[in-house]
Every structure is written in C-alpha cells, then in structure tokens.
Amino acid sequence: MSSVLGTYARKAISFTEGKGSYLFATNGDKYLDFVQGIATNVLGHCHEHLVKTIQEQSEKLWHVSNAFVIPEQERLAKRLTDNTFADFVCFQNSGTEATEASIKIARKYFHKIGKPEKNRILTFQGAFHGRTLAALFAANNPKHTEGFGPKVDGFDQVPFADEKALKKAINKNTAAIMVETIMGEGGIKVVPDFCIKGLRELCDERDILLILDEVQCAYRTGNFFAFEKSGINPDIVPIAKGIGGGFPLGACLVNKKVSVGMTPGTHGSTFGGNPLAMAVGNAVLDVIFKKGFLENVKEKGKYFDQGLNKIKDKYPKIIGEIRGIGLIKGLRMLVDNVEFIKKLMDHKMLTIKAEENVIRLFPPLIVNNNELDEAIEKIEKVCKEMS
Ligand SMILES: *Cc1c(COP(=O)(O)O)cnc(C)c1O
C-alpha cells in the first residue's frame, strides 16, 4: 500500500528516464510522451540547454530570499516584459499561485484607486484556475469544490460563450473577467479572436480588468501567448506550466495601470523567483526566442493538424473534432476517451484526458515530423481497433 495520500487515480507505470519526446519505463519500454507533464516540458525531457543550465546554476546559488535583489529574476522579468504586453512580473511557483496573485492584483487595483466596491471576478463554466481555495471557487467546478466549503466569495459565473448572460452578470461590483484563452482542462476549447476582442471592448466600456489565464496554453500556439493573434492586450496574465520547462515556476504578468496597488509587503513568496528557478526560466526563453522557433511551432502544428484531420475523415465515428492551435491539441472523441487513451498506451503512446470526452495532445515544442507521424500512426491504429 502506498503511503502517498490518495489524491490521484494513478496509472500503474513509472519512468526512469526521459529524452526529448520519449519516456523510458522502469521495465525498459519506450513511450512517445504527448503528456509532457501536462503541457509542462515544453522543450521535451532533459533538453541539453536546460540540463547544462541547472547543473551550472546548482553549483553557484540555489536560493536567496526576496528580501534581496535577485539578478536572474530581474533578467527574466525584463525579457518577459520586453517581449509582451506586460510592464511588471511577479514570480510564483505554480499556476494556482499565479491565478491567485491575479485575483489579488485586480482587487487591490480598485481598492487603490478608491473603488473598493469593485472586487468580484467573473468566470466561465468549465474553467480551471487551480486547486487553492480561491482558484477552486473561482472555477466553481462541483467535482473539485465538493466538501471544501464554505465557498470562497467574490466570484460570479456565467455559461461559456453566452454573451447575453455575461453582459447581464456584470454589475458595479465587477472588477475583472478571468478566462483561459484556451480552456485546457475544460477540453481544449479555444476562445475565438473575435470573442477575445469583444471581451476587451466590454472590459474597457465597463471599467473592468481582463485576466487571461495562459497557464496551460502560453508558448504552445506558435505565438508567445495564445491571445496575441487577437491583437489585444489584457491587463493581467498568469502563466506557469510550460515556462519552467518542467521546473516548478509560475508568474503573473501585469500592465503598469494595474500594478499601482502592489506596493512593498502586499504580496510575497518564499520560493517564488529564486535563482535556480530563474536560471531555468531564462534558459527556456533562450530557446523559445531563437529566430524562427515559434514560427516552426506553427508549421509543426499545421503538419500535425493535417495528419489528425486525415484520420478524423477516415474514422468520422471515432473522432468528432480536432481542437486547438499549434502544439496544444484536443481530440473530441465519439468513443470513450479513457478507453482510447488506454489503448494508445498499449501502443506505447501517452496522452491525457480533458472534459467533454477530449484527449489532449501536448507534443514538446521540439518535436519533429517523424515523431508527429509516429503519433498519427498510433492514433490511427487505435481508431481501427475501436471501429
Ligand atoms: C494547470 C492550470 C492551473 C493550475 O496550475 P498548477 O501549477 O497545477 O497550480 C491554472 N490554470 C490553468 C489554465 C491550468 O491549466
């Protein structure tokens, strides 16, 4: 019996080594890994540059308190703000901390400018923002909140893609609208560009902040952020998963306007932004910012799309829809997603489920076309077996 608290329904498989797109199980079996720690190892397993960085940094300095200036943190923040909408970054260790920081920053802003009554956040059904108490009740998924009451107040929720309900739910207390640019756990549901633009306009009209949760989709679509192709700027963006390439790292990016409330002492984290994590975050950017890297993610996304669409056309009773952009993909299945995932595992490929009977595919961004072909081949095999 395991001494680990039983909060996961784990598969009875473990791994000893990872290299790029592959994982090696304890029994020696080699798996094509399209889970990648749930969209986390953006550069695959044990990327050379990350391994070298962590080795070198581990011999210099691991951790110092945020009571001191941390040059690696200054550098990562500068690179993140130079290349995005943001003017400031605050570092965390996880996605849920990044979304919680977003909520705090939104509320503090209105408090600071003398509108403390604006303190409620609007969210959408099917959202996922993390497992700490506020993030849990922000997303308000009954599967996750049951038994964890009393409810954390300050959130109002509307159905996804229901403009009328959204407009109706806004009132004088609304501080922010928080939405995932691509709903991850909810089933890789892409919020279309015109909706992102519409949300921005609505927020501007009603003096509301726009928080785009990019914890799962950042770096993956072929743009740095998924919202970028809509051409708008949000106010606050929490990120995590991919930005540490597998090392625990979260961040909350904000514009100058909303930063005014966050003065010394208003927020903090013991570990957030320590030299070791910052070295890795910087190393991930070294690769992502290489000329043509993100363009290549777009190309590979298209290539993957073509292959997946071919299988969908061939097996229209098995695959209902291909969702996602770039290298964040979802297959909405017409057969049981869990059974399909199990059969893919028999063919030595790892994937992960999401809501709406979806199978999520997270190839590492360094994936090559041969590996994408291998994935397509395996998915096709299972389609054949299940038809
Ligand atoms: C995973 C996720 C979170 C929570 O991240 P953790 O690192 O698990 O705390 C928050 N928001 C979104 C969109 C996520 O996908």
Short mmCIF file of C-alpha atoms and ligand atoms in Angstrom, two decimals:
data_model
loop_
_atom_site.label_atom_id
_atom_site.label_comp_id
_atom_site.label_asym_id
_atom_site.label_seq_id
_atom_site.Cartn_x
_atom_site.Cartn_y
_atom_site.Cartn_z
CA MET A 1 0.00 0.00 0.00
CA SER A 2 1.20 3.48 -0.87
CA SER A 3 1.98 5.99 1.85
CA VAL A 4 1.19 8.79 -0.54
CA LEU A 5 -2.20 10.39 0.13
CA GLY A 6 -4.61 9.02 -2.42
CA THR A 7 -5.49 12.21 -4.30
CA TYR A 8 -4.68 10.80 -7.74
CA ALA A 9 -6.05 7.89 -9.76
CA ARG A 10 -2.61 6.90 -10.99
CA LYS A 11 -1.70 4.59 -13.82
CA ALA A 12 0.49 1.70 -12.68
CA ILE A 13 3.52 2.78 -14.63
CA SER A 14 6.72 4.63 -13.71
CA PHE A 15 9.62 6.02 -15.64
CA THR A 16 13.32 6.16 -15.10
CA GLU A 17 14.46 8.41 -17.92
CA GLY A 18 13.22 10.87 -20.47
CA LYS A 19 14.76 12.18 -23.67
CA GLY A 20 13.00 14.71 -25.89
CA SER A 21 9.63 13.29 -26.95
CA TYR A 22 10.21 9.93 -25.26
CA LEU A 23 9.92 8.40 -21.81
CA PHE A 24 11.51 5.11 -20.74
CA ALA A 25 9.52 2.98 -18.30
CA THR A 26 11.03 1.01 -15.43
CA ASN A 27 10.56 -2.19 -17.46
CA GLY A 28 12.50 -0.66 -20.37
CA ASP A 29 9.50 0.11 -22.60
CA LYS A 30 9.82 3.28 -24.66
CA TYR A 31 6.81 5.62 -24.81
CA LEU A 32 6.04 8.53 -27.08
CA ASP A 33 5.14 11.14 -24.49
CA PHE A 34 2.45 13.61 -25.56
CA VAL A 35 1.53 14.42 -21.97
CA GLN A 36 4.89 16.06 -21.21
CA GLY A 37 3.97 16.63 -17.58
CA ILE A 38 0.68 18.18 -18.76
CA ALA A 39 1.97 20.84 -21.13
CA THR A 40 4.92 21.45 -18.86
CA ASN A 41 8.08 20.13 -20.50
CA VAL A 42 7.82 22.47 -23.47
CA LEU A 43 11.32 21.55 -24.63
CA GLY A 44 10.81 17.82 -24.03
CA HIS A 45 12.62 15.75 -21.44
CA CYS A 46 16.16 16.65 -20.39
CA HIS A 47 16.79 19.30 -23.01
CA GLU A 48 20.56 19.81 -23.27
CA HIS A 49 20.46 23.55 -22.62
CA LEU A 50 18.23 23.16 -19.56
CA VAL A 51 20.35 20.33 -18.14
CA LYS A 52 23.51 22.40 -18.53
CA THR A 53 21.88 25.49 -17.05
CA ILE A 54 20.59 23.70 -13.98
CA GLN A 55 23.94 21.97 -13.44
CA GLU A 56 25.86 25.24 -13.63
CA GLN A 57 23.41 27.24 -11.51
CA SER A 58 23.22 24.49 -8.88
CA GLU A 59 26.94 24.97 -8.26
CA LYS A 60 26.59 28.73 -7.91
CA LEU A 61 23.42 29.62 -6.00
CA TRP A 62 20.06 27.95 -5.39
CA HIS A 63 18.00 30.13 -3.18
CA VAL A 64 18.10 33.54 -1.59
CA SER A 65 15.25 35.46 -0.06
CA ASN A 66 13.26 38.02 -2.00
CA ALA A 67 14.49 40.42 0.68
CA PHE A 68 17.46 40.85 -1.68
CA VAL A 69 17.78 41.84 -5.34
CA ILE A 70 17.98 38.67 -7.44
CA PRO A 71 19.72 39.45 -10.76
CA GLU A 72 18.42 36.31 -12.54
CA GLN A 73 14.89 37.38 -11.58
CA GLU A 74 15.45 40.94 -12.87
CA ARG A 75 16.70 39.47 -16.14
CA LEU A 76 13.76 37.09 -16.65
CA ALA A 77 11.25 39.82 -15.77
CA LYS A 78 12.93 42.20 -18.23
CA ARG A 79 12.83 39.63 -21.02
CA LEU A 80 9.19 38.79 -20.32
CA THR A 81 8.13 42.44 -20.29
CA ASP A 82 10.30 43.48 -23.28
CA ASN A 83 8.58 40.84 -25.37
CA THR A 84 4.96 41.09 -24.18
CA PHE A 85 2.15 43.47 -23.21
CA ALA A 86 3.36 43.43 -19.61
CA ASP A 87 5.26 46.06 -17.65
CA PHE A 88 5.86 44.02 -14.50
CA VAL A 89 6.14 40.38 -13.44
CA CYS A 90 5.73 38.75 -10.06
CA PHE A 91 7.12 35.25 -9.73
CA GLN A 92 5.37 32.28 -8.13
CA ASN A 93 5.94 28.54 -8.08
CA SER A 94 2.79 27.21 -9.69
CA GLY A 95 -0.24 28.00 -11.79
CA THR A 96 -2.70 28.27 -8.95
CA GLU A 97 -0.46 30.78 -7.17
CA ALA A 98 -0.27 32.78 -10.39
CA THR A 99 -4.07 32.89 -10.75
CA GLU A 100 -4.45 33.76 -7.06
CA ALA A 101 -1.96 36.60 -7.50
CA SER A 102 -4.03 37.78 -10.48
CA ILE A 103 -7.17 37.91 -8.35
CA LYS A 104 -5.36 39.79 -5.59
CA ILE A 105 -3.83 42.30 -8.01
CA ALA A 106 -7.21 43.02 -9.65
CA ARG A 107 -8.90 43.65 -6.31
CA LYS A 108 -6.01 45.71 -4.94
CA TYR A 109 -6.02 47.94 -8.02
CA PHE A 110 -9.61 49.04 -7.49
CA HIS A 111 -9.00 49.41 -3.78
CA LYS A 112 -6.05 51.67 -4.54
CA ILE A 113 -7.96 53.92 -6.95
CA GLY A 114 -10.81 54.39 -4.50
CA LYS A 115 -13.33 51.91 -5.91
CA PRO A 116 -13.12 49.13 -3.31
CA GLU A 117 -16.65 48.01 -4.16
CA LYS A 118 -15.25 46.60 -7.41
CA ASN A 119 -13.98 43.32 -6.00
CA ARG A 120 -15.83 40.49 -7.76
CA ILE A 121 -14.39 38.38 -10.58
CA LEU A 122 -16.46 36.94 -13.41
CA THR A 123 -15.52 33.46 -14.62
CA PHE A 124 -16.90 30.86 -17.04
CA GLN A 125 -18.40 27.44 -16.51
CA GLY A 126 -15.93 24.67 -17.34
CA ALA A 127 -12.93 26.81 -16.38
CA PHE A 128 -9.93 25.60 -14.41
CA HIS A 129 -7.73 28.01 -12.50
CA GLY A 130 -6.02 25.73 -9.96
CA ARG A 131 -6.62 23.98 -6.64
CA THR A 132 -6.07 26.56 -3.91
CA LEU A 133 -9.29 27.70 -2.28
CA ALA A 134 -9.91 30.92 -4.18
CA ALA A 135 -8.88 29.43 -7.54
CA LEU A 136 -11.11 26.43 -6.80
CA PHE A 137 -14.21 28.51 -6.14
CA ALA A 138 -13.32 30.87 -8.99
CA ALA A 139 -13.68 27.98 -11.44
CA ASN A 140 -16.54 26.55 -9.38
CA ASN A 141 -16.39 23.03 -10.81
CA PRO A 142 -18.62 20.98 -8.49
CA LYS A 143 -16.34 17.94 -8.96
CA HIS A 144 -13.48 19.91 -7.42
CA THR A 145 -15.31 22.05 -4.85
CA GLU A 146 -17.45 19.37 -3.17
CA GLY A 147 -16.69 19.14 0.52
CA PHE A 148 -14.33 22.10 0.52
CA GLY A 149 -16.83 24.73 1.64
CA PRO A 150 -17.59 27.26 2.90
CA LYS A 151 -17.49 28.76 -0.57
CA VAL A 152 -14.92 31.46 -1.12
CA ASP A 153 -16.94 34.51 -2.05
CA GLY A 154 -16.13 37.08 -4.69
CA PHE A 155 -16.80 35.13 -7.88
CA ASP A 156 -19.72 35.13 -10.28
CA GLN A 157 -20.00 32.60 -13.05
CA VAL A 158 -21.66 32.56 -16.44
CA PRO A 159 -22.00 29.83 -19.09
CA PHE A 160 -19.18 29.64 -21.65
CA ALA A 161 -19.86 31.50 -24.91
CA ASP A 162 -23.06 33.18 -23.69
CA GLU A 163 -22.63 36.89 -24.39
CA LYS A 164 -26.06 37.84 -23.08
CA ALA A 165 -25.52 36.10 -19.76
CA LEU A 166 -22.10 37.69 -19.46
CA LYS A 167 -23.39 41.22 -20.01
CA LYS A 168 -26.22 40.59 -17.58
CA ALA A 169 -23.87 39.34 -14.89
CA ILE A 170 -21.72 42.48 -14.92
CA ASN A 171 -22.58 44.94 -12.18
CA LYS A 172 -20.99 47.79 -10.21
CA ASN A 173 -19.02 45.26 -8.17
CA THR A 174 -17.35 43.56 -11.12
CA ALA A 175 -13.59 44.04 -11.00
CA ALA A 176 -12.40 41.60 -13.65
CA ILE A 177 -13.31 38.94 -16.16
CA MET A 178 -11.00 35.93 -15.93
CA VAL A 179 -10.89 33.37 -18.71
CA GLU A 180 -8.44 30.86 -20.16
CA THR A 181 -7.53 31.89 -23.71
CA ILE A 182 -7.68 28.19 -24.49
CA MET A 183 -9.71 26.29 -21.94
CA GLY A 184 -7.39 23.39 -21.10
CA GLU A 185 -8.95 21.04 -18.55
CA GLY A 186 -12.34 22.03 -20.00
CA GLY A 187 -11.44 20.31 -23.27
CA ILE A 188 -9.02 22.49 -25.32
CA LYS A 189 -11.76 24.98 -26.15
CA VAL A 190 -10.27 27.92 -28.00
CA VAL A 191 -11.88 31.28 -27.27
CA PRO A 192 -12.13 32.76 -30.80
CA ASP A 193 -10.28 36.01 -31.58
CA PHE A 194 -13.49 37.99 -32.04
CA CYS A 195 -14.60 36.95 -28.55
CA ILE A 196 -11.26 37.95 -27.01
CA LYS A 197 -11.60 41.31 -28.77
CA GLY A 198 -15.21 41.59 -27.61
CA LEU A 199 -14.16 40.86 -24.03
CA ARG A 200 -11.53 43.60 -24.24
CA GLU A 201 -14.09 46.11 -25.52
CA LEU A 202 -16.61 45.12 -22.90
CA CYS A 203 -14.00 45.47 -20.16
CA ASP A 204 -12.99 48.92 -21.43
CA GLU A 205 -16.60 50.08 -21.59
CA ARG A 206 -17.44 48.89 -18.10
CA ASP A 207 -14.16 49.74 -16.32
CA ILE A 208 -13.29 46.06 -15.78
CA LEU A 209 -9.91 44.32 -15.96
CA LEU A 210 -9.26 41.45 -18.36
CA ILE A 211 -7.36 38.48 -16.92
CA LEU A 212 -6.34 35.87 -19.49
CA ASP A 213 -5.22 32.63 -17.81
CA GLU A 214 -2.44 31.29 -20.06
CA VAL A 215 -1.08 28.78 -17.55
CA GLN A 216 -1.66 25.89 -19.98
CA CYS A 217 -1.51 27.49 -23.44
CA ALA A 218 1.38 30.01 -23.27
CA TYR A 219 4.33 29.25 -25.63
CA ARG A 220 2.33 26.46 -27.36
CA THR A 221 0.29 28.06 -30.13
CA GLY A 222 3.16 29.40 -32.21
CA ASN A 223 2.78 32.82 -30.64
CA PHE A 224 4.40 33.61 -27.32
CA PHE A 225 0.92 33.98 -25.82
CA ALA A 226 -2.21 32.46 -27.33
CA PHE A 227 -4.11 35.77 -27.13
CA GLU A 228 -1.54 37.64 -29.24
CA LYS A 229 -3.13 36.77 -32.55
CA SER A 230 -6.33 38.53 -31.49
CA GLY A 231 -4.33 41.77 -31.41
CA ILE A 232 -5.50 42.94 -27.97
CA ASN A 233 -3.69 43.47 -24.69
CA PRO A 234 -5.05 42.01 -21.47
CA ASP A 235 -4.35 43.59 -18.08
CA ILE A 236 -3.17 40.54 -16.17
CA VAL A 237 -1.85 37.18 -17.40
CA PRO A 238 -0.99 34.28 -15.09
CA ILE A 239 1.43 31.72 -16.59
CA ALA A 240 3.13 28.61 -15.22
CA LYS A 241 3.22 25.05 -16.64
CA GLY A 242 5.48 25.47 -19.69
CA ILE A 243 7.55 28.45 -18.59
CA GLY A 244 9.89 26.40 -16.40
CA GLY A 245 10.30 23.59 -18.92
CA GLY A 246 9.41 21.10 -16.18
CA PHE A 247 10.83 23.02 -13.21
CA PRO A 248 8.17 24.46 -10.84
CA LEU A 249 7.72 28.05 -11.91
CA GLY A 250 4.77 30.41 -12.13
CA ALA A 251 4.43 34.09 -12.87
CA CYS A 252 1.85 36.82 -13.02
CA LEU A 253 2.32 39.44 -15.73
CA VAL A 254 0.64 42.83 -15.37
CA ASN A 255 0.48 46.18 -17.11
CA LYS A 256 1.53 49.43 -15.49
CA LYS A 257 -2.04 50.53 -14.80
CA VAL A 258 -2.94 47.65 -12.51
CA SER A 259 0.48 47.48 -10.86
CA VAL A 260 -0.13 50.58 -8.73
CA GLY A 261 -1.71 48.76 -5.80
CA MET A 262 1.09 46.26 -5.37
CA THR A 263 3.50 48.09 -3.10
CA PRO A 264 6.12 46.50 -0.79
CA GLY A 265 4.51 44.00 1.57
CA THR A 266 1.30 43.45 -0.40
CA HIS A 267 2.31 40.05 -1.80
CA GLY A 268 5.17 37.63 -1.36
CA SER A 269 6.50 34.14 -1.79
CA THR A 270 9.40 32.41 -0.08
CA PHE A 271 10.45 30.37 -3.09
CA GLY A 272 8.93 32.41 -5.93
CA GLY A 273 11.62 33.67 -8.28
CA ASN A 274 14.65 32.02 -6.69
CA PRO A 275 17.92 31.89 -8.66
CA LEU A 276 17.62 28.22 -9.62
CA ALA A 277 14.08 28.60 -11.00
CA MET A 278 15.00 31.86 -12.72
CA ALA A 279 18.02 30.29 -14.43
CA VAL A 280 15.76 27.60 -15.87
CA GLY A 281 13.08 30.12 -16.90
CA ASN A 282 15.73 32.14 -18.69
CA ALA A 283 17.13 29.04 -20.37
CA VAL A 284 13.67 28.13 -21.69
CA LEU A 285 13.41 31.63 -23.19
CA ASP A 286 16.87 31.28 -24.80
CA VAL A 287 15.36 28.51 -26.90
CA ILE A 288 11.86 29.94 -27.41
CA PHE A 289 13.26 33.31 -28.54
CA LYS A 290 15.62 31.73 -31.09
CA LYS A 291 14.84 33.13 -34.51
CA GLY A 292 12.15 31.04 -36.19
CA PHE A 293 11.43 28.79 -33.19
CA LEU A 294 7.81 29.86 -32.66
CA GLU A 295 7.25 30.07 -36.42
CA ASN A 296 8.35 26.44 -36.54
CA VAL A 297 5.84 25.56 -33.81
CA LYS A 298 3.13 26.96 -36.11
CA GLU A 299 4.42 24.86 -39.01
CA LYS A 300 4.55 21.69 -36.94
CA GLY A 301 1.08 22.44 -35.61
CA LYS A 302 -0.21 22.64 -39.16
CA TYR A 303 1.53 19.42 -40.11
CA PHE A 304 0.03 17.67 -37.09
CA ASP A 305 -3.39 19.11 -37.95
CA GLN A 306 -3.25 17.69 -41.46
CA GLY A 307 -2.41 14.22 -40.18
CA LEU A 308 -5.06 14.31 -37.47
CA ASN A 309 -7.70 15.57 -39.88
CA LYS A 310 -6.94 12.73 -42.27
CA ILE A 311 -7.64 10.20 -39.51
CA LYS A 312 -10.77 12.07 -38.47
CA ASP A 313 -12.05 11.97 -42.06
CA LYS A 314 -11.27 8.25 -42.26
CA TYR A 315 -12.87 7.48 -38.88
CA PRO A 316 -15.71 10.01 -38.52
CA LYS A 317 -17.45 7.78 -35.96
CA ILE A 318 -14.41 7.74 -33.67
CA ILE A 319 -13.05 11.30 -33.76
CA GLY A 320 -15.63 14.08 -33.69
CA GLU A 321 -13.48 17.17 -33.76
CA ILE A 322 -9.87 18.34 -33.73
CA ARG A 323 -9.40 21.25 -31.36
CA GLY A 324 -6.54 23.58 -30.52
CA ILE A 325 -3.84 25.68 -32.16
CA GLY A 326 -0.18 24.93 -32.81
CA LEU A 327 1.04 22.22 -30.46
CA ILE A 328 -1.82 22.29 -27.97
CA LYS A 329 -4.35 19.88 -29.38
CA GLY A 330 -7.53 18.12 -28.32
CA LEU A 331 -9.41 15.29 -29.95
CA ARG A 332 -13.10 15.28 -29.07
CA MET A 333 -13.84 11.59 -29.17
CA LEU A 334 -17.09 9.88 -30.16
CA VAL A 335 -15.91 6.75 -28.34
CA ASP A 336 -14.89 6.66 -24.68
CA ASN A 337 -11.78 8.87 -24.31
CA VAL A 338 -10.44 6.88 -21.35
CA GLU A 339 -10.62 3.59 -23.25
CA PHE A 340 -8.92 5.20 -26.24
CA ILE A 341 -6.14 6.57 -24.02
CA LYS A 342 -5.64 3.10 -22.55
CA LYS A 343 -5.31 1.57 -25.98
CA LEU A 344 -2.86 4.28 -27.04
CA MET A 345 -0.81 3.29 -24.00
CA ASP A 346 -0.79 -0.30 -25.24
CA HIS A 347 0.76 1.15 -28.40
CA LYS A 348 3.32 2.98 -26.26
CA MET A 349 1.93 6.46 -26.56
CA LEU A 350 0.97 8.68 -23.61
CA THR A 351 -1.88 11.19 -23.75
CA ILE A 352 -4.19 12.76 -21.18
CA LYS A 353 -7.92 13.31 -20.95
CA ALA A 354 -9.94 16.50 -20.52
CA GLU A 355 -13.63 17.35 -20.12
CA GLU A 356 -16.11 16.88 -22.98
CA ASN A 357 -14.66 13.43 -23.79
CA VAL A 358 -11.49 15.04 -25.10
CA ILE A 359 -7.99 13.58 -25.38
CA ARG A 360 -5.27 16.19 -25.01
CA LEU A 361 -2.07 16.01 -27.05
CA PHE A 362 0.92 18.05 -25.87
CA PRO A 363 3.91 17.26 -28.06
CA PRO A 364 7.05 19.02 -26.85
CA LEU A 365 7.76 22.10 -28.97
CA ILE A 366 10.98 20.44 -30.17
CA VAL A 367 9.02 17.53 -31.66
CA ASN A 368 9.98 16.57 -35.23
CA ASN A 369 7.76 15.46 -38.10
CA ASN A 370 8.81 11.80 -37.73
CA GLU A 371 7.57 11.82 -34.16
CA LEU A 372 4.32 13.52 -35.20
CA ASP A 373 3.95 10.82 -37.90
CA GLU A 374 4.52 8.16 -35.26
CA ALA A 375 1.77 9.71 -33.12
CA ILE A 376 -0.62 9.84 -36.05
CA GLU A 377 0.14 6.22 -36.90
CA LYS A 378 -0.57 5.08 -33.34
CA ILE A 379 -3.80 7.09 -33.13
CA GLU A 380 -4.91 5.60 -36.44
CA LYS A 381 -4.16 2.08 -35.22
CA VAL A 382 -6.39 2.58 -32.18
CA CYS A 383 -9.15 4.11 -34.37
CA LYS A 384 -9.02 0.96 -36.46
CA GLU A 385 -9.16 -1.28 -33.38
CA MET A 386 -12.16 0.57 -31.97
CA SER A 387 -14.23 0.71 -35.18
C1 LIG B 1 -2.87 23.75 -14.56
C2 LIG B 1 -3.59 25.04 -14.57
C3 LIG B 1 -3.66 25.85 -13.42
C4 LIG B 1 -3.06 25.43 -12.12
O1 LIG B 1 -1.69 25.21 -12.21
P1 LIG B 1 -0.92 24.40 -11.03
O2 LIG B 1 0.53 24.60 -11.38
O3 LIG B 1 -1.37 23.00 -11.10
O4 LIG B 1 -1.28 25.05 -9.75
C5 LIG B 1 -4.30 27.06 -13.52
N1 LIG B 1 -4.88 27.47 -14.67
C6 LIG B 1 -4.84 26.71 -15.79
C7 LIG B 1 -5.46 27.22 -17.04
C8 LIG B 1 -4.22 25.47 -15.77
O5 LIG B 1 -4.21 24.70 -16.86
#
